Coordinates of N, CA and C in Angstrom, one line a residue:
Chain H
G92 N 46.4 -61.1 100.1 CA 47.4 -60.7 101.1 C 47.3 -61.6 102.4
A93 N 48.1 -61.2 103.3 CA 48.1 -61.9 104.6 C 47.8 -60.9 105.7
V94 N 46.8 -61.1 106.4 CA 46.4 -60.2 107.4 C 46.5 -60.8 108.8
V95 N 47.1 -60.0 109.7 CA 47.2 -60.4 111.1 C 46.5 -59.3 111.9
S96 N 45.7 -59.7 112.8 CA 45.0 -58.7 113.7 C 45.5 -58.9 115.1
Q97 N 45.4 -57.9 115.9 CA 45.7 -57.9 117.3 C 44.6 -57.2 118.1
H98 N 44.3 -57.8 119.3 CA 43.3 -57.2 120.1 C 43.7 -57.3 121.6
P99 N 43.6 -56.2 122.4 CA 43.1 -54.9 122.0 C 44.2 -54.1 121.3
S100 N 43.9 -53.0 120.7 CA 44.9 -52.1 120.1 C 45.6 -51.3 121.2
W101 N 45.0 -51.0 122.3 CA 45.6 -50.3 123.4 C 44.9 -50.7 124.7
V102 N 45.6 -50.7 125.8 CA 45.1 -51.0 127.1 C 45.8 -50.3 128.2
I103 N 45.0 -49.8 129.1 CA 45.6 -49.1 130.3 C 45.1 -50.0 131.5
C104 N 46.0 -50.3 132.3 CA 45.6 -51.1 133.5 C 46.4 -50.7 134.7
K105 N 45.9 -51.1 135.9 CA 46.6 -50.8 137.1 C 47.7 -51.8 137.4
S106 N 48.7 -51.4 138.1 CA 49.8 -52.2 138.5 C 49.3 -53.5 139.2
G107 N 49.8 -54.6 138.9 CA 49.4 -55.8 139.6 C 48.3 -56.7 138.8
T108 N 47.7 -56.1 137.9 CA 46.7 -56.8 137.1 C 47.3 -57.5 135.9
S109 N 46.6 -58.5 135.4 CA 47.1 -59.2 134.2 C 46.3 -58.8 132.9
V110 N 47.1 -58.8 131.9 CA 46.5 -58.3 130.6 C 46.7 -59.4 129.5
K111 N 45.7 -59.7 128.8 CA 45.8 -60.7 127.7 C 45.7 -60.0 126.3
I112 N 46.6 -60.3 125.5 CA 46.6 -59.7 124.1 C 46.5 -60.9 123.1
E113 N 45.6 -60.7 122.2 CA 45.3 -61.8 121.2 C 45.9 -61.4 119.8
C114 N 46.4 -62.4 119.2 CA 47.0 -62.3 117.8 C 46.3 -63.3 116.9
R115 N 45.7 -62.9 115.8 CA 45.0 -63.8 114.9 C 45.5 -63.6 113.5
S116 N 45.8 -64.7 112.8 CA 46.0 -64.7 111.4 C 44.6 -64.9 110.7
L117 N 44.2 -63.9 109.9 CA 42.8 -63.9 109.4 C 42.6 -64.7 108.2
D118 N 43.6 -64.8 107.3 CA 43.4 -65.5 106.0 C 44.4 -66.5 105.7
F119 N 45.1 -67.0 106.7 CA 46.0 -68.1 106.6 C 46.3 -68.8 107.9
Q120 N 46.7 -70.0 107.9 CA 47.0 -70.7 109.1 C 48.5 -70.5 109.4
A121 N 48.8 -70.3 110.7 CA 50.1 -70.0 111.1 C 50.5 -71.0 112.2
T122 N 51.4 -71.9 111.9 CA 51.8 -72.8 112.9 C 52.8 -72.1 113.9
T123 N 53.4 -71.0 113.4 CA 54.3 -70.3 114.2 C 54.0 -68.8 114.3
M124 N 53.9 -68.3 115.5 CA 53.7 -66.9 115.6 C 54.8 -66.4 116.6
F125 N 55.1 -65.1 116.5 CA 56.1 -64.5 117.2 C 55.6 -63.3 118.0
W126 N 56.2 -63.1 119.2 CA 55.8 -61.9 119.9 C 57.1 -61.0 120.1
Y127 N 56.8 -59.7 119.8 CA 57.9 -58.7 119.9 C 57.5 -57.6 120.9
R128 N 58.5 -57.0 121.3 CA 58.3 -55.8 122.1 C 59.1 -54.7 121.5
Q129 N 58.6 -53.5 121.5 CA 59.3 -52.4 120.8 C 59.2 -51.1 121.7
F130 N 60.4 -50.6 122.0 CA 60.5 -49.4 122.8 C 60.5 -48.2 121.8
P131 N 60.2 -47.0 122.3 CA 60.1 -45.8 121.4 C 61.4 -45.7 120.6
K132 N 61.3 -45.5 119.3 CA 62.5 -45.2 118.4 C 63.5 -46.3 118.4
Q133 N 63.1 -47.5 118.8 CA 64.0 -48.6 118.7 C 63.4 -49.7 117.8
S134 N 64.2 -50.7 117.5 CA 63.7 -51.8 116.6 C 63.0 -52.8 117.5
L135 N 62.5 -53.8 116.8 CA 61.7 -54.8 117.5 C 62.6 -55.8 118.2
M136 N 62.2 -56.2 119.4 CA 62.9 -57.1 120.2 C 62.1 -58.4 120.3
L137 N 62.6 -59.5 119.8 CA 61.9 -60.7 119.9 C 61.8 -61.2 121.3
M138 N 60.6 -61.5 121.8 CA 60.4 -62.0 123.1 C 60.3 -63.5 123.1
A139 N 59.5 -64.1 122.2 CA 59.3 -65.5 122.2 C 58.7 -66.0 120.9
T140 N 58.9 -67.3 120.6 CA 58.3 -67.9 119.5 C 57.2 -68.8 119.9
S141 N 56.1 -68.7 119.3 CA 54.9 -69.5 119.8 C 54.6 -70.5 118.7
N142 N 54.6 -71.8 119.1 CA 54.3 -72.9 118.2 C 53.0 -73.5 118.5
E143 N 52.1 -73.7 117.5 CA 50.8 -74.3 117.8 C 50.9 -75.7 118.4
G144 N 50.3 -75.9 119.5 CA 50.2 -77.2 120.1 C 51.4 -77.5 121.0
S145 N 52.4 -76.6 121.1 CA 53.5 -76.9 122.0 C 53.9 -75.6 122.8
K146 N 54.9 -75.8 123.7 CA 55.3 -74.7 124.5 C 56.1 -73.7 123.7
A147 N 55.9 -72.4 124.1 CA 56.6 -71.3 123.5 C 58.1 -71.4 123.8
T148 N 58.9 -70.9 122.9 CA 60.3 -70.7 123.1 C 60.7 -69.3 123.4
Y149 N 61.2 -69.0 124.6 CA 61.5 -67.7 125.0 C 62.9 -67.3 124.7
E150 N 63.1 -66.0 124.4 CA 64.5 -65.5 124.2 C 65.1 -65.3 125.6
Q151 N 66.4 -65.2 125.5 CA 67.2 -65.0 126.8 C 66.8 -63.7 127.4
G152 N 66.6 -63.8 128.7 CA 66.2 -62.6 129.5 C 64.7 -62.3 129.6
V153 N 63.9 -63.1 128.9 CA 62.5 -62.9 128.9 C 61.9 -63.9 129.9
E154 N 61.2 -63.4 130.9 CA 60.6 -64.2 132.0 C 59.4 -65.0 131.4
K155 N 59.4 -66.3 131.4 CA 58.3 -67.0 130.8 C 57.1 -67.0 131.8
D156 N 57.4 -66.9 133.1 CA 56.3 -66.9 134.0 C 55.6 -65.5 134.0
K157 N 56.3 -64.5 133.5 CA 55.8 -63.2 133.5 C 54.9 -63.0 132.2
F158 N 55.4 -63.5 131.1 CA 54.8 -63.4 129.8 C 54.4 -64.8 129.3
L159 N 53.1 -65.1 129.6 CA 52.5 -66.4 129.3 C 52.0 -66.4 127.8
I160 N 52.4 -67.4 127.1 CA 52.0 -67.5 125.7 C 51.3 -68.8 125.5
N161 N 50.2 -68.7 124.8 CA 49.4 -69.9 124.4 C 49.0 -69.8 123.0
H162 N 49.3 -70.9 122.3 CA 49.0 -71.0 120.8 C 48.1 -72.2 120.6
A163 N 46.8 -71.9 120.9 CA 45.9 -73.1 121.0 C 45.3 -73.5 119.6
S164 N 45.4 -72.6 118.6 CA 44.9 -73.0 117.3 C 45.9 -72.5 116.2
L165 N 45.6 -72.8 115.0 CA 46.4 -72.4 113.9 C 46.3 -71.0 113.5
T166 N 45.3 -70.3 114.1 CA 45.1 -68.9 113.8 C 45.1 -68.0 115.0
L167 N 45.4 -68.5 116.2 CA 45.3 -67.7 117.4 C 46.5 -67.9 118.4
S168 N 47.1 -66.9 118.8 CA 48.1 -67.0 119.8 C 47.8 -65.8 120.8
T169 N 48.0 -66.1 122.1 CA 47.7 -65.1 123.1 C 49.0 -64.9 123.9
L170 N 49.2 -63.6 124.3 CA 50.2 -63.2 125.3 C 49.6 -62.6 126.5
T171 N 49.9 -63.2 127.6 CA 49.3 -62.6 128.9 C 50.5 -62.1 129.7
V172 N 50.4 -60.8 130.0 CA 51.3 -60.1 130.9 C 50.8 -60.3 132.3
T173 N 51.4 -61.1 133.1 CA 50.9 -61.3 134.4 C 51.5 -60.3 135.4
S174 N 50.6 -59.9 136.4 CA 51.0 -59.0 137.4 C 51.8 -57.8 136.8
A175 N 51.2 -57.1 135.9 CA 51.9 -56.1 135.2 C 52.4 -54.9 136.1
H176 N 53.5 -54.4 135.7 CA 54.1 -53.3 136.4 C 54.4 -52.2 135.4
P177 N 54.6 -51.0 135.9 CA 54.9 -49.8 135.0 C 56.0 -50.1 134.0
E178 N 57.0 -50.9 134.4 CA 58.1 -51.2 133.5 C 57.7 -52.1 132.3
D179 N 56.5 -52.7 132.4 CA 56.0 -53.5 131.3 C 55.3 -52.7 130.3
S180 N 55.1 -51.4 130.5 CA 54.5 -50.6 129.5 C 55.4 -50.5 128.3
S181 N 54.7 -50.8 127.2 CA 55.5 -50.9 125.9 C 54.5 -51.1 124.8
F182 N 55.1 -51.3 123.6 CA 54.3 -51.6 122.4 C 54.6 -53.1 122.0
Y183 N 53.6 -53.9 122.1 CA 53.7 -55.3 121.9 C 53.2 -55.7 120.5
I184 N 54.0 -56.3 119.7 CA 53.6 -56.6 118.3 C 53.8 -58.1 118.1
C185 N 52.8 -58.7 117.5 CA 52.9 -60.1 117.1 C 53.1 -60.3 115.6
S186 N 53.6 -61.4 115.2 CA 53.7 -61.7 113.8 C 53.4 -63.1 113.5
A187 N 53.0 -63.5 112.3 CA 52.6 -64.8 112.0 C 53.5 -65.2 110.8
R188 N 54.0 -66.4 110.9 CA 54.8 -66.9 109.8 C 54.0 -67.5 108.7
D189 N 54.2 -67.1 107.5 CA 53.5 -67.5 106.3 C 54.3 -68.4 105.4
N190 N 54.0 -69.7 105.4 CA 54.8 -70.6 104.5 C 54.1 -71.0 103.3
R191 N 53.0 -70.3 102.9 CA 52.2 -70.8 101.8 C 53.0 -70.9 100.5
E192 N 53.9 -70.0 100.3 CA 54.6 -70.0 99.0 C 56.0 -70.5 99.2
G193 N 56.3 -71.0 100.3 CA 57.7 -71.5 100.6 C 58.7 -70.4 100.9
H194 N 58.1 -69.2 101.2 CA 59.0 -68.2 101.6 C 59.0 -67.9 103.1
E195 N 60.2 -67.6 103.6 CA 60.3 -67.3 105.0 C 59.8 -65.8 105.2
T196 N 58.6 -65.6 105.3 CA 58.1 -64.3 105.5 C 57.2 -64.2 106.8
Q197 N 57.2 -63.1 107.4 CA 56.3 -62.9 108.6 C 55.5 -61.7 108.3
Y198 N 54.2 -61.8 108.7 CA 53.3 -60.6 108.6 C 52.9 -60.2 110.0
F199 N 53.0 -58.9 110.2 CA 52.8 -58.4 111.5 C 51.4 -57.9 111.8
G200 N 51.0 -57.9 113.1 CA 49.8 -57.3 113.5 C 50.0 -55.8 113.7
P201 N 49.0 -55.1 114.0 CA 49.1 -53.6 114.2 C 49.7 -53.2 115.5
G202 N 49.9 -54.1 116.4 CA 50.5 -53.8 117.7 C 49.4 -53.5 118.8
T203 N 49.9 -53.7 120.0 CA 49.1 -53.3 121.2 C 49.9 -52.5 122.1
R204 N 49.3 -51.3 122.4 CA 50.1 -50.4 123.3 C 49.6 -50.6 124.7
L205 N 50.5 -51.0 125.6 CA 50.1 -51.3 127.0 C 50.7 -50.2 127.9
L206 N 49.9 -49.6 128.7 CA 50.3 -48.6 129.7 C 49.8 -49.1 131.1
V207 N 50.8 -49.3 131.9 CA 50.5 -49.8 133.3 C 50.7 -48.7 134.2
L208 N 49.7 -48.4 135.0 CA 49.8 -47.2 135.9 C 50.2 -47.6 137.3
Chain T
Q221 N 79.8 -56.7 117.6 CA 79.3 -56.3 116.3 C 77.9 -57.0 116.2
K222 N 76.9 -56.1 115.8 CA 75.6 -56.6 115.5 C 75.5 -57.5 114.3
E223 N 74.6 -58.4 114.2 CA 74.5 -59.3 113.0 C 74.0 -58.5 111.8
V224 N 73.2 -57.5 112.1 CA 72.6 -56.6 111.0 C 72.8 -55.2 111.4
E225 N 73.4 -54.4 110.6 CA 73.7 -53.0 110.8 C 72.9 -52.2 109.9
Q226 N 72.2 -51.2 110.4 CA 71.4 -50.3 109.6 C 71.5 -48.9 110.2
D227 N 71.8 -47.9 109.3 CA 71.9 -46.5 109.8 C 70.6 -46.0 110.2
P228 N 70.5 -45.6 111.5 CA 69.2 -45.2 112.0 C 68.7 -43.9 111.5
G229 N 69.6 -43.1 110.8 CA 69.1 -41.8 110.3 C 69.1 -40.8 111.4
P230 N 68.2 -39.8 111.4 CA 67.1 -39.7 110.4 C 67.6 -39.2 109.1
L231 N 66.8 -39.6 108.1 CA 67.1 -39.2 106.7 C 65.9 -38.4 106.2
S232 N 66.2 -37.2 105.7 CA 65.2 -36.3 105.2 C 65.5 -35.9 103.8
V233 N 64.6 -36.1 102.9 CA 64.8 -35.8 101.5 C 63.6 -35.0 100.9
P234 N 63.8 -34.3 99.8 CA 62.6 -33.6 99.2 C 61.7 -34.6 98.4
E235 N 60.5 -34.2 98.3 CA 59.5 -35.1 97.5 C 60.1 -35.2 96.1
G236 N 59.9 -36.5 95.6 CA 60.4 -36.8 94.2 C 61.8 -37.3 94.1
A237 N 62.5 -37.2 95.2 CA 63.9 -37.7 95.2 C 63.9 -39.2 95.2
I238 N 65.1 -39.8 94.8 CA 65.3 -41.2 94.9 C 66.0 -41.4 96.3
V239 N 65.4 -42.4 97.0 CA 65.9 -42.7 98.4 C 66.6 -44.0 98.3
S240 N 67.7 -44.1 99.0 CA 68.5 -45.3 99.1 C 68.6 -45.7 100.6
L241 N 68.2 -46.9 101.0 CA 68.3 -47.4 102.3 C 69.1 -48.6 102.3
N242 N 70.0 -48.8 103.3 CA 70.9 -49.9 103.2 C 71.1 -50.6 104.5
C243 N 71.5 -51.9 104.4 CA 71.8 -52.7 105.6 C 73.0 -53.6 105.2
T244 N 73.9 -53.8 106.2 CA 74.9 -54.8 106.0 C 74.7 -55.9 107.0
Y245 N 75.3 -57.0 106.8 CA 75.1 -58.1 107.7 C 76.4 -58.9 107.8
S246 N 76.6 -59.7 108.8 CA 77.8 -60.4 109.0 C 77.6 -61.9 108.9
N247 N 76.4 -62.4 109.0 CA 76.1 -63.9 109.0 C 75.8 -64.3 107.5
S248 N 76.8 -65.0 107.0 CA 76.6 -65.5 105.6 C 75.5 -66.5 105.4
A249 N 75.0 -67.0 106.5 CA 73.9 -68.0 106.4 C 72.6 -67.4 106.0
F250 N 72.5 -66.1 106.2 CA 71.2 -65.4 105.8 C 70.9 -65.6 104.4
Q251 N 69.7 -66.1 104.1 CA 69.3 -66.3 102.7 C 68.0 -65.5 102.3
Y252 N 67.2 -65.2 103.3 CA 65.9 -64.5 103.0 C 66.1 -63.0 103.5
F253 N 65.7 -62.1 102.7 CA 65.9 -60.7 103.0 C 64.6 -59.9 102.8
M254 N 64.2 -59.1 103.8 CA 63.0 -58.4 103.8 C 63.1 -57.0 104.1
W255 N 62.2 -56.2 103.6 CA 62.1 -54.8 104.0 C 60.7 -54.6 104.5
Y256 N 60.6 -53.9 105.7 CA 59.3 -53.6 106.3 C 59.3 -52.1 106.4
R257 N 58.1 -51.6 106.3 CA 57.8 -50.1 106.6 C 56.9 -50.1 107.8
Q258 N 57.3 -49.2 108.7 CA 56.5 -49.0 109.9 C 56.2 -47.5 110.1
Y259 N 54.9 -47.3 110.1 CA 54.4 -45.9 110.5 C 54.4 -45.8 112.0
S260 N 54.4 -44.6 112.4 CA 54.4 -44.4 113.9 C 53.2 -45.0 114.6
R261 N 53.5 -45.8 115.6 CA 52.5 -46.4 116.4 C 51.7 -47.5 115.7
K262 N 52.3 -48.1 114.6 CA 51.7 -49.1 113.9 C 52.6 -50.3 113.8
G263 N 52.1 -51.5 113.4 CA 52.9 -52.6 113.2 C 53.7 -52.5 111.9
P264 N 54.8 -53.2 111.7 CA 55.5 -53.2 110.5 C 54.7 -53.8 109.3
E265 N 54.9 -53.3 108.2 CA 54.2 -53.8 106.9 C 55.2 -54.3 106.0
L266 N 55.0 -55.5 105.5 CA 56.0 -56.1 104.6 C 55.9 -55.4 103.3
L267 N 57.1 -54.9 102.8 CA 57.2 -54.2 101.5 C 57.8 -55.2 100.4
M268 N 58.9 -55.8 100.8 CA 59.6 -56.6 99.8 C 60.3 -57.8 100.5
Y269 N 60.3 -58.9 99.8 CA 61.2 -60.0 100.2 C 61.9 -60.6 99.1
T270 N 63.1 -61.0 99.3 CA 63.9 -61.6 98.2 C 64.7 -62.7 98.8
Y271 N 65.1 -63.7 98.0 CA 65.9 -64.8 98.5 C 67.0 -65.1 97.5
S272 N 67.4 -64.2 96.7 CA 68.6 -64.4 95.9 C 69.2 -63.0 95.6
S273 N 70.5 -63.1 95.2 CA 71.2 -61.9 94.8 C 70.6 -61.3 93.6
G274 N 70.7 -60.0 93.5 CA 70.1 -59.3 92.3 C 69.1 -58.3 92.8
N275 N 68.3 -57.9 91.8 CA 67.3 -56.8 92.0 C 65.9 -57.4 91.9
K276 N 65.0 -56.8 92.7 CA 63.6 -57.2 92.6 C 62.8 -55.9 92.6
E277 N 61.9 -55.7 91.7 CA 61.2 -54.4 91.6 C 59.7 -54.6 91.8
D278 N 59.1 -53.6 92.5 CA 57.7 -53.6 92.8 C 57.2 -52.2 92.8
G279 N 56.7 -51.7 91.7 CA 56.3 -50.3 91.6 C 57.4 -49.4 91.8
R280 N 57.3 -48.5 92.8 CA 58.4 -47.5 93.0 C 59.5 -48.1 93.8
F281 N 59.4 -49.3 94.3 CA 60.4 -49.9 95.2 C 61.2 -50.9 94.5
T282 N 62.5 -50.9 94.7 CA 63.4 -51.9 94.2 C 64.3 -52.4 95.4
A283 N 64.3 -53.7 95.5 CA 65.2 -54.3 96.6 C 66.4 -54.9 95.8
Q284 N 67.5 -54.7 96.4 CA 68.8 -55.2 95.8 C 69.5 -56.0 96.9
V285 N 70.0 -57.1 96.5 CA 70.8 -58.0 97.4 C 72.1 -58.3 96.8
D286 N 73.2 -58.1 97.5 CA 74.5 -58.5 97.1 C 75.1 -59.4 98.2
K287 N 74.9 -60.7 98.0 CA 75.4 -61.6 99.0 C 76.9 -61.7 99.1
S288 N 77.6 -61.4 98.1 CA 79.1 -61.4 98.1 C 79.6 -60.3 99.0
S289 N 78.9 -59.2 99.1 CA 79.3 -58.1 99.9 C 78.5 -58.0 101.2
K290 N 77.5 -59.0 101.4 CA 76.7 -59.0 102.5 C 76.0 -57.6 102.7
Y291 N 75.3 -57.2 101.7 CA 74.8 -55.8 101.6 C 73.5 -55.8 100.9
I292 N 72.5 -55.2 101.5 CA 71.2 -55.1 100.8 C 70.7 -53.7 100.8
S293 N 69.9 -53.4 99.8 CA 69.4 -52.0 99.7 C 68.0 -52.0 99.3
L294 N 67.3 -50.9 99.6 CA 66.0 -50.6 99.2 C 66.0 -49.2 98.5
F295 N 65.5 -49.1 97.3 CA 65.5 -47.9 96.6 C 64.0 -47.5 96.4
I296 N 63.7 -46.2 96.7 CA 62.4 -45.7 96.5 C 62.5 -44.6 95.5
R297 N 61.8 -44.8 94.4 CA 61.8 -43.8 93.3 C 60.6 -42.8 93.5
D298 N 60.7 -41.6 93.0 CA 59.6 -40.6 93.1 C 59.0 -40.6 94.5
S299 N 59.8 -40.4 95.4 CA 59.4 -40.5 96.8 C 58.2 -39.5 97.1
Q300 N 57.3 -40.0 97.9 CA 56.1 -39.2 98.3 C 56.1 -38.9 99.8
P301 N 55.4 -37.9 100.2 CA 55.3 -37.6 101.7 C 54.8 -38.8 102.4
S302 N 53.9 -39.6 101.8 CA 53.3 -40.8 102.4 C 54.3 -41.9 102.6
D303 N 55.5 -41.8 102.0 CA 56.6 -42.7 102.3 C 57.3 -42.5 103.6
S304 N 57.0 -41.3 104.2 CA 57.7 -41.0 105.5 C 57.3 -42.1 106.5
A305 N 58.3 -42.7 107.0 CA 58.1 -43.8 108.0 C 59.5 -44.3 108.4
T306 N 59.4 -45.3 109.3 CA 60.7 -46.0 109.6 C 60.8 -47.3 108.8
Y307 N 61.9 -47.5 108.1 CA 62.1 -48.7 107.3 C 63.1 -49.7 108.0
L308 N 62.6 -50.9 108.1 CA 63.4 -51.9 108.8 C 63.8 -53.0 107.8
C309 N 65.1 -53.3 107.8 CA 65.5 -54.5 107.0 C 65.5 -55.7 108.0
A310 N 65.2 -56.9 107.4 CA 65.2 -58.1 108.2 C 65.7 -59.2 107.4
M311 N 66.2 -60.2 108.0 CA 66.7 -61.4 107.3 C 66.7 -62.6 108.1
S312 N 66.7 -63.8 107.4 CA 66.7 -65.0 108.1 C 67.4 -66.1 107.4
V313 N 67.7 -67.2 108.1 CA 68.4 -68.3 107.5 C 67.3 -69.2 106.8
V314 N 67.7 -69.9 105.7 CA 66.7 -70.6 105.0 C 66.1 -71.7 105.8
Q315 N 66.9 -72.6 106.3 CA 66.3 -73.8 106.9 C 66.5 -73.8 108.4
G316 N 65.5 -74.3 109.1 CA 65.6 -74.5 110.5 C 65.3 -73.2 111.3
A317 N 66.0 -72.1 111.1 CA 65.7 -70.9 111.9 C 64.4 -70.3 111.5
Q318 N 63.7 -69.9 112.5 CA 62.4 -69.2 112.3 C 62.4 -67.8 112.7
K319 N 63.6 -67.3 113.1 CA 63.6 -66.0 113.6 C 64.1 -65.0 112.6
L320 N 63.5 -63.8 112.6 CA 64.0 -62.7 111.8 C 65.0 -61.9 112.6
V321 N 66.0 -61.5 112.0 CA 66.9 -60.6 112.7 C 66.8 -59.2 112.0
F322 N 66.4 -58.2 112.8 CA 66.1 -56.9 112.3 C 67.3 -56.0 112.4
G323 N 67.3 -55.0 111.4 CA 68.2 -53.9 111.6 C 67.5 -52.9 112.5
Q324 N 68.2 -51.9 112.9 CA 67.7 -50.9 113.8 C 66.6 -50.0 113.3
G325 N 66.5 -50.0 111.9 CA 65.5 -49.1 111.3 C 66.0 -47.8 111.0
T326 N 65.6 -47.3 109.8 CA 66.0 -45.9 109.4 C 64.7 -45.1 109.3
R327 N 64.7 -43.9 110.0 CA 63.6 -43.0 110.0 C 63.7 -42.1 108.8
L328 N 62.8 -42.1 107.9 CA 62.8 -41.4 106.7 C 61.7 -40.4 106.7
T329 N 62.0 -39.2 106.3 CA 61.0 -38.1 106.1 C 61.1 -37.5 104.7
I330 N 60.0 -37.5 104.0 CA 59.9 -36.9 102.7 C 59.2 -35.6 102.8
N331 N 59.9 -34.5 102.4 CA 59.4 -33.2 102.6 C 58.7 -32.7 101.3
P332 N 57.5 -32.2 101.5 CA 56.7 -31.7 100.3 C 57.4 -30.5 99.7

């Protein structure tokens, strides 16, 4: 199978601090990873597409200076929420694109729950 | 109009029933179709993916795609309480696009 991990699984921080979330593909290489945000009882909202070795592509309305994305290797992408505020509290989920069999599939991490006080 | 429409439910059925979950879409360029299961406070888990019209079966799950009607379905046979979750359909274009477009998700409860 294809396993994607996220760390941390949950984090509580004070307003104004920065939080880094890691997303790793454990048994395959992922040139492309995606970052989503999910509000309670709602579907996933794509925030940005992270490409290894290049700048991330952000969706309309997502502040790139607020949500910094780095994809430094084929198995790791990081999302940093800078100067977090209570409205940034959410469930953040990453996914990694698996092209090994030529299928357009994404495998998701378990998510990171962020609470900003 | 959303690109992908999915009835959010909630849907509640007795254990052992056959469950039918559906999505419709408007973009005829979609070629890959996926179903994800998401338990509360967890990331989505890939259940099925298909790239052609017709049926694909995996255990108790059957995915059906009808491209002419722009309609996909997921059937769950012999439903179990452990199947209680939110089910998300997702789809993407074959070439170039890397984004998945998700349905809203259907909350399913299987009652013992």
